Amino acid sequence: MAGRNARIGLVLFIVYAACYAAFVFTSAFAPDLMDAKPFAGLNLAILSGFGLIVLALVLALVYGGVAMIYDFSPLALGVFLAFVAVTLGLSFYLGRGAKSSAGYFAAHGQIPWFVNGVAFAGDYLSAASFLGICGMIAFYGYDGFLYSIGYLAGWIVALFVVAEPMRRLGRYTFADALNSSFQSRGIRIVAGVSTLAVSVFYLIPQMVGAGALVQPLLGLPHWQGVVLVGAIVILIVVTAGMVSTTWVQFLKGALLVIFSAVLSIIVLSRGLTTGGSVNNAVALRTLGPLPTAIADGTTIPGLPDETVLEPAAGWVGTPFIVTRDEATSRLSVWKPRTDADGATYLDEAQIVTTTPEGKTLVAGLPKGRGEGEAELLPVGSIARLPGGVAETGPLGPLEFFRTIGDSDIKLWRNQTIAEADGGKSVVYYPQVTPGSKVLRPGEHPTFAGIRNGRWLDKLDFLSLMLALFGGTASLPHILIRYYTVKDEAAARKSTIVGIGCIGFFYVLTLYLGLGAMTSGALDPVDTNMAAPLLARSVGETLFAVISAIAFTTVLGTVSGLILASAGAVTHDLVDSFRSEPLDDRTKVTVAKFASVAVGLIAVALGILFKGMNVSYLVGWAFSVAASANLPALVMLLFWPRVTKQGIIAAVAVGMVSSLTWILLSADTFSKVYGLPAADAPMPFSQPGLVTIPLGFATLVVVSLLTQRKKESV
């Protein structure tokens, strides 16, 4: 039966992989085809993206059948504290039975398959999915949905290739499966180190996202939010282990999917509107039509109290016009725009300045809400709806996309400008964009290369999509969840349930992201808060519930990652350097100390990487996982000539090469080191296209060279 299931799974995997490859290569090399509207007035990008998600669900069923604009919110605080209290209470209650290794790491293999499937969703739909994807869609459109497609596609690999063999081969950790036929200390060590590397990389975006969520809930700075999250998660893992982690993930996964569906229905029911914010916030201004030339030292029609300033230092040569209110000294920044009829308009932008002394100014005034202070205004609106109407009323699921595609949307971009005194200013400005461009790939800087003809940019895109496809089935905290069910059939069923929940949620991300884009509630500084702020534009209660659920879902994911890391340290690394394995009680104790250490590392990295989009950071983790773990796991299952030396070499080479590539990439140079991106030695930022094949090639070559070697490693 196992062999039959493997053959059927391989066939279905090839079918889906071919469809996924067609989508990726069409996006990379024929992006204009994605603009075509072959059915129901929807472009091919929307249809093919939804089609891949639906196909994943269908194939899974087939396989199963045969085989920072924040006010303190007391309500939000109350709901948040209630969720945390329930989570901790559940952890303490269920943790009483997690005294042995089998209980602490694998819940004795007694988790029901349906609960485990929903827990997959709670584990997987974390900061990257809810915060990062929705935020990327809200600021750039369809490009964020590419992550949804890639993330779900990876579950096809998990279902058809990995799920049943993992349950059959292992006990507690990823290394158990790799080492099932060899009993090699070398495999345990290298797999344990790989688990730590992948888990730490995956922890970074979770902590960044959790810190962003705590800001509007508790009014704390980002770093304090990260510390708070770290403390709660460490407490959960130390007191409970896999049993409570699973049930926490089950509850939060179910609630996140349900309330995201509710929020999507609200987005459709209230429709779209032009102009200012739907929640009556102060709207940014648009002036015009105006004279084509505006001289320095003069005033702009409609702004009699504001004087146009002469550009200086880094402002020279920029498209912006700066005015100063003579009464309040408040600065306003304007971005000229010419419409199709040749008329000139000025769209109001926003400016945040960091002085040489480290002080933050908004519009030239101290940041704050008191007299003589200023703060950023919420953004996100539609410049023009089809037919020139002011609002649409309720929209259907497909009509929503057609209306967006025929509208003009104000997307928000930013530009950094050096000031004469050594400070720097960041201008956040609107860019009126046809909706047809919003609903096609290629607007985000990460994906812009698919439309500029540069081969290196196209390779970067292919590399990311390959990593997303292969990364899910290589993530240690996902793999260890297969040990929590009783047998291979339960592993298969739980994966199908997980695909159903996750796929449904990823369809919702497009509605949530586009709804946030047009809600008038976006924080121009923080892309990660788009979905919670969309909920706030509906009402404080929904904001409180959505934020609390998202926060506790992050807790579940971080708990799973720390648990996987603790298992690697205790079961794979510590035992490998001892002549006798640790006894059960000591192993659990060591795992708890390891959890504290990994949690502290995650806190430090979450503070360091503040401000980066969490989905982008997760792309790095997927690249490392797919490069280090996927070649060894797949070849172990499907190539009988694999050797322990080949596995060790493949994991080590894949891990080191992917980490080295990421650390020397242009994105890391510019966003982490603060160095010019042009100085980076790597030709593109995503390593998967090079390092994943390198891992496979290394395993094959080393295995062929060591066929007759029998000595222990």
XYZ file of C-alpha atoms in Angstrom, residues 28-29 31 448-458:
14
model
C 8.870 35.519 -15.731
C 9.217 35.362 -19.509
C 4.357 38.698 -18.247
C 9.862 44.179 -11.193
C 12.581 42.363 -13.103
C 10.085 40.104 -14.859
C 9.040 43.122 -16.950
C 12.365 44.868 -17.566
C 14.015 42.220 -19.732
C 17.042 41.701 -17.443
C 17.804 37.995 -17.160
C 19.286 38.256 -13.676
C 16.044 39.748 -12.356
C 14.040 36.969 -13.981
